[in-house]
Amino acid sequence: MIRVGILFGGPSREREISFAGGRTVYDNLNKSLFEPVLIFVDSLKNFILLDWQYIYKGTIRDFYPPVSFLPPGANNFQIYIESLSRLDEKTLNQVIATVGKRIHPHELPRLIDFAFLTLHGSFGEDGVIQGILQLLDIPYSGSGILPSAIGMNKSFQKYALLRSGFPTPKFITVKRAEWMVESNRKNLFHQSTQLVGDKLVIRPANQGSSIAVTIIHRPDETEFCKAVDRGFFIRRISANEWTALNHRQKIAYIRSLSDIREGIGLPVIINGKVVYHPDELLAFIEKSITASNVLVAEGADSETEVVIEEFIEGKEFSCIVIRNTDGKPLALPPTEIVKGGEVYDYRSKYLAGLSRKVTPIRLEEDAIEAIRKACEELYDFFGFHVYARIDGFIKTNGTIYLNDPNTTSGMMPSSFFFHQAAEIGMNPSQFLTYIIRTSLQERRDTIASSEGMHLRSKKLSEQLDSNLILMRSANAVKKKIAVLLGGISTERHISVESGRNIYEKLASSDKYEPVPVFLTGTLENHKLYKIPINILLKDNADDIREKVLTFKKHPVVERVKSLGSGITEKYVSQSPLFEPEETSYEQLAKEVDGVFIALHGRPGEDGTVQQKLEEVNLPYNGSGVYSSQLTINKYETNQLLKKHGLKVAEQTLVHRDEFMTNPEKVVAALSEKHSFPLIAKPVDEGCSSAVKKISNKETLLNYLRMAFREKEELDSFLASALQLKPKEEFPKMQTVLIENFIDRNGAKYFLEITGGLLTHLDDNDNIVYEMFEPSETLAGGDVLSLEEKFLAGEGQNITPARFGGNAEEEHLISSKVKSELERAARILNVEGYCRIDAFVKVYENMEVETIIIEVNSLPGMTPATCIFHQAAINGYKPYEFIDKILEFSFKKNRVGLP
């Protein structure tokens, strides 16, 4: 086996995407060919041989620095290791020892054979890590030192493109030293509008993931200065701005300011003082700000140069270029990025359902081929190796601007990297194998001066080629599992993320062969479609649905498939499906051995799909028909639990007809029964969809009006009043659930938790519940948001939850909480697995109160969801956890449990 060291994390502002990309590579490496080795690079550039369970955390801050090393603070700020100030060597080693083993670069050759780089930004894409690996004679993925350094610097790229005859938008660059002279700013503003234009794009020269990118739509000196400050990671804090905020708003301000993507990060240099921790920053501003001064905060991880360029009116695209078997570049079908007027920012890029990617771009065939040719030419011009992602625009007159070549692409499951490779029939596991093999060839061809690198790369290439032949000739019998994903609820995009994750975990195993099946249609009449890998990896559920219902072959895709046939012949072991096929439950029963339902909401969690599968005798994951019908309804679930003596939030149902008859009367009655603040939510939707904390009658009235609206479209006035985010979904409802807002109310400890479980059958076929250690969830706002649940780097989950002040207390409290969660699961007849959300109050006398909020019979199974953290404590890697769920479904089906 080839030991593949996956290097991820790093010091850059894109470290969370790097972390998520490292997890994707770890999960998708073919386990028959490679042994993955996790090498986490922290933001201080320490190398850590990471214990495997930490790769499944939602964010780096969930585990590093460990909770035990966090300084006390009342504001629950999430921090990175650099916020612990300057650690001495002994303490740093203690911190690292809690998550893995500290190693030094010179030790890498005895630990790994090959380095797969998912590092972004500085120390990842700039040639530095490539240079270190070359010194050690370790072959690595992607481009070498020089093309990596070129791909990192957008300013250099633009000057090189301009002077080499590539079409280039008008632009100027600003050095940091120049900008810091206040008298220069007005001149720079006028220079920008005169030389570049009225509509500007302002971006840092050395950042990715659209970090700190601002669009200026009209000449405005104030907005211009704010945008350039943002590009340099500078924030100016005035007394008027600060004193207008209440304490809670100041906390939110500090949280935003400290954010490495949207803010300036930590540490900051503020009025000459270096500040490391958010609490310290809050205290410093409170102490230092006066009516006459403006505090200037600069990110210590700052930017040296900002690019100010012309805004291009046209279609935006991204194209992956790879090295073909003949050594020439091959541009895959370019993807169009569809958006409104908003910036294609970090949130839009990485949160499921917020952006739309169309592959290939919606243009005439000749125009698409022109884009591909231009991208191949740029790939050759900069001397890139193995692969690159090239972004650009095409104007209506056909002019193509290539503005951002990247030597390291994001490697989230639905990123361009995998999305476009799927168009020629390669799943992520196969594409990663291709990248490793091609990188080995590049290291042989492009580092002629290093005999050690050449010999090692040659040996590994031959070993991999031999193993690929053996793998293709093997006829392992695998269980076929239909993975149902998509659906029609507001949770459909998260369902796609869950389903993709299940597919990828099963696809890289030697036991299962997953078959992706997309569910669409209506509640009354849903349909099933087997889908190929290129449709599975579309950006969200709506894109998949459109492609399924309107599928037709595209000549450009067919041409690229033909040009890349040498690659697919070598790395794709079976003939891939290239067109969606409508199927049925009856047909699935003939083709697969079991089903994994990755659906959320109706009709996946309400017993409908379960009933259909039982009719054709197909085993499936999760609870049966009765339990599913019950737990989909938060009101009925909690009323049953309350009847059996469990504590639940006090609830009231509001029906549409009742509200529409007399809105004011309904609101008055609710206000009398439930004191403000209260929680309003759908009775049968999850994933934080339309869950809002309501503080007054007016907001409650607006919420109910939005919920009970006539049209599907959101009312813009109500959306603004409810502070909905761009593209945030808010379903139409027939019934709204109102709950008491649960707060500390005198408890010594007060936590919001989520607890998972797994069921087994004993020797007598009785169900045994294995309860996991609950996770503590920390919400940045009033309620846990969609971003905090599913966006890389957002939110914080601490597993296990911090129930007490010492280990003995925590064990005692945890046992009581788990006992209550198990009691709830047994009352609801939960099977297979589930997630239960609750609040926990612990009083001075050690009385423990567990208040159940909701039960999810098919919890989210996205790559970093909490239930995987919890399973890891019990020794289950995600694939092993999924395998246990499936094995239970087969056993349950065999013994005929109801």
PDB file of N, CA and C in Angstrom, residues 29 52 72 166 168 185 200 202 219 227 248 312 315 390 470 473 508 538 556 587 614 781 808 819 844:
ATOM      1  N   LEU A  29     -10.124   8.342  -0.713  1.00  0.00           N
ATOM      2  CA  LEU A  29      -8.990   7.565  -1.210  1.00  0.00           C
ATOM      3  C   LEU A  29      -9.366   6.091  -1.271  1.00  0.00           C
ATOM      4  N   TRP A  52      -7.438  10.097  14.044  1.00  0.00           N
ATOM      5  CA  TRP A  52      -8.419  10.098  12.962  1.00  0.00           C
ATOM      6  C   TRP A  52      -9.757  10.718  13.340  1.00  0.00           C
ATOM      7  N   PRO A  72     -10.991  31.037  30.532  1.00  0.00           N
ATOM      8  CA  PRO A  72     -12.384  31.268  30.908  1.00  0.00           C
ATOM      9  C   PRO A  72     -12.912  32.549  30.261  1.00  0.00           C
ATOM     10  N   PHE A 166      -2.890  38.254 -23.370  1.00  0.00           N
ATOM     11  CA  PHE A 166      -4.191  37.717 -22.964  1.00  0.00           C
ATOM     12  C   PHE A 166      -5.135  38.890 -22.665  1.00  0.00           C
ATOM     13  N   THR A 168      -7.268  41.270 -20.765  1.00  0.00           N
ATOM     14  CA  THR A 168      -7.191  41.539 -19.333  1.00  0.00           C
ATOM     15  C   THR A 168      -8.036  42.757 -18.992  1.00  0.00           C
ATOM     16  N   ARG A 185      -5.137  58.453  -0.179  1.00  0.00           N
ATOM     17  CA  ARG A 185      -6.373  57.704  -0.449  1.00  0.00           C
ATOM     18  C   ARG A 185      -7.296  58.398  -1.437  1.00  0.00           C
ATOM     19  N   LEU A 200     -16.307  48.757  -9.745  1.00  0.00           N
ATOM     20  CA  LEU A 200     -15.014  48.173  -9.427  1.00  0.00           C
ATOM     21  C   LEU A 200     -15.154  46.869  -8.641  1.00  0.00           C
ATOM     22  N   ILE A 202     -12.767  44.969  -5.897  1.00  0.00           N
ATOM     23  CA  ILE A 202     -11.588  45.202  -5.058  1.00  0.00           C
ATOM     24  C   ILE A 202     -11.305  43.927  -4.270  1.00  0.00           C
ATOM     25  N   PRO A 219     -19.287  55.272  -8.095  1.00  0.00           N
ATOM     26  CA  PRO A 219     -18.215  56.017  -7.426  1.00  0.00           C
ATOM     27  C   PRO A 219     -18.655  56.548  -6.061  1.00  0.00           C
ATOM     28  N   ALA A 227     -13.745  49.367   1.238  1.00  0.00           N
ATOM     29  CA  ALA A 227     -13.454  48.154   0.471  1.00  0.00           C
ATOM     30  C   ALA A 227     -11.954  47.873   0.421  1.00  0.00           C
ATOM     31  N   ARG A 248     -24.895  42.949  23.586  1.00  0.00           N
ATOM     32  CA  ARG A 248     -25.035  41.785  22.710  1.00  0.00           C
ATOM     33  C   ARG A 248     -24.539  42.087  21.295  1.00  0.00           C
ATOM     34  N   ILE A 312     -16.565  43.162 -14.767  1.00  0.00           N
ATOM     35  CA  ILE A 312     -16.889  42.625 -16.087  1.00  0.00           C
ATOM     36  C   ILE A 312     -18.344  42.186 -16.125  1.00  0.00           C
ATOM     37  N   LYS A 315     -20.888  36.395 -18.328  1.00  0.00           N
ATOM     38  CA  LYS A 315     -21.076  35.134 -17.617  1.00  0.00           C
ATOM     39  C   LYS A 315     -19.783  34.759 -16.895  1.00  0.00           C
ATOM     40  N   ILE A 390      -9.193  27.379 -13.276  1.00  0.00           N
ATOM     41  CA  ILE A 390      -9.050  28.700 -13.890  1.00  0.00           C
ATOM     42  C   ILE A 390     -10.421  29.357 -13.955  1.00  0.00           C
ATOM     43  N   LEU A 470      -4.465  -5.193 -10.963  1.00  0.00           N
ATOM     44  CA  LEU A 470      -5.008  -6.232 -10.085  1.00  0.00           C
ATOM     45  C   LEU A 470      -6.426  -5.886  -9.632  1.00  0.00           C
ATOM     46  N   SER A 473      -9.042  -6.420 -12.358  1.00  0.00           N
ATOM     47  CA  SER A 473      -9.302  -7.823 -12.682  1.00  0.00           C
ATOM     48  C   SER A 473     -10.036  -8.559 -11.566  1.00  0.00           C
ATOM     49  N   SER A 508     -15.929   3.922  -1.648  1.00  0.00           N
ATOM     50  CA  SER A 508     -14.511   3.645  -1.416  1.00  0.00           C
ATOM     51  C   SER A 508     -14.304   2.399  -0.554  1.00  0.00           C
ATOM     52  N   LYS A 538     -23.892  17.559  -8.972  1.00  0.00           N
ATOM     53  CA  LYS A 538     -24.365  18.921  -9.224  1.00  0.00           C
ATOM     54  C   LYS A 538     -24.476  19.648  -7.898  1.00  0.00           C
ATOM     55  N   VAL A 556     -20.275  19.208 -26.285  1.00  0.00           N
ATOM     56  CA  VAL A 556     -18.974  19.516 -25.685  1.00  0.00           C
ATOM     57  C   VAL A 556     -18.593  18.450 -24.667  1.00  0.00           C
ATOM     58  N   GLN A 587     -38.788  -2.022  -9.154  1.00  0.00           N
ATOM     59  CA  GLN A 587     -37.591  -2.265  -9.945  1.00  0.00           C
ATOM     60  C   GLN A 587     -36.344  -2.275  -9.057  1.00  0.00           C
ATOM     61  N   GLU A 614     -41.182  -1.328   2.479  1.00  0.00           N
ATOM     62  CA  GLU A 614     -41.677  -2.535   3.138  1.00  0.00           C
ATOM     63  C   GLU A 614     -42.567  -3.350   2.204  1.00  0.00           C
ATOM     64  N   GLY A 781     -26.003  33.064  17.341  1.00  0.00           N
ATOM     65  CA  GLY A 781     -27.132  33.972  17.438  1.00  0.00           C
ATOM     66  C   GLY A 781     -28.209  33.425  18.333  1.00  0.00           C
ATOM     67  N   GLU A 808     -15.811  13.550  37.332  1.00  0.00           N
ATOM     68  CA  GLU A 808     -16.822  12.787  38.067  1.00  0.00           C
ATOM     69  C   GLU A 808     -18.212  13.389  37.868  1.00  0.00           C
ATOM     70  N   SER A 819     -29.716   8.622  29.846  1.00  0.00           N
ATOM     71  CA  SER A 819     -30.836   7.787  30.291  1.00  0.00           C
ATOM     72  C   SER A 819     -32.171   8.380  29.835  1.00  0.00           C
ATOM     73  N   GLU A 844     -27.540  23.459  41.509  1.00  0.00           N
ATOM     74  CA  GLU A 844     -26.511  23.354  42.542  1.00  0.00           C
ATOM     75  C   GLU A 844     -26.562  22.030  43.293  1.00  0.00           C
TER      76      GLU A 844
END
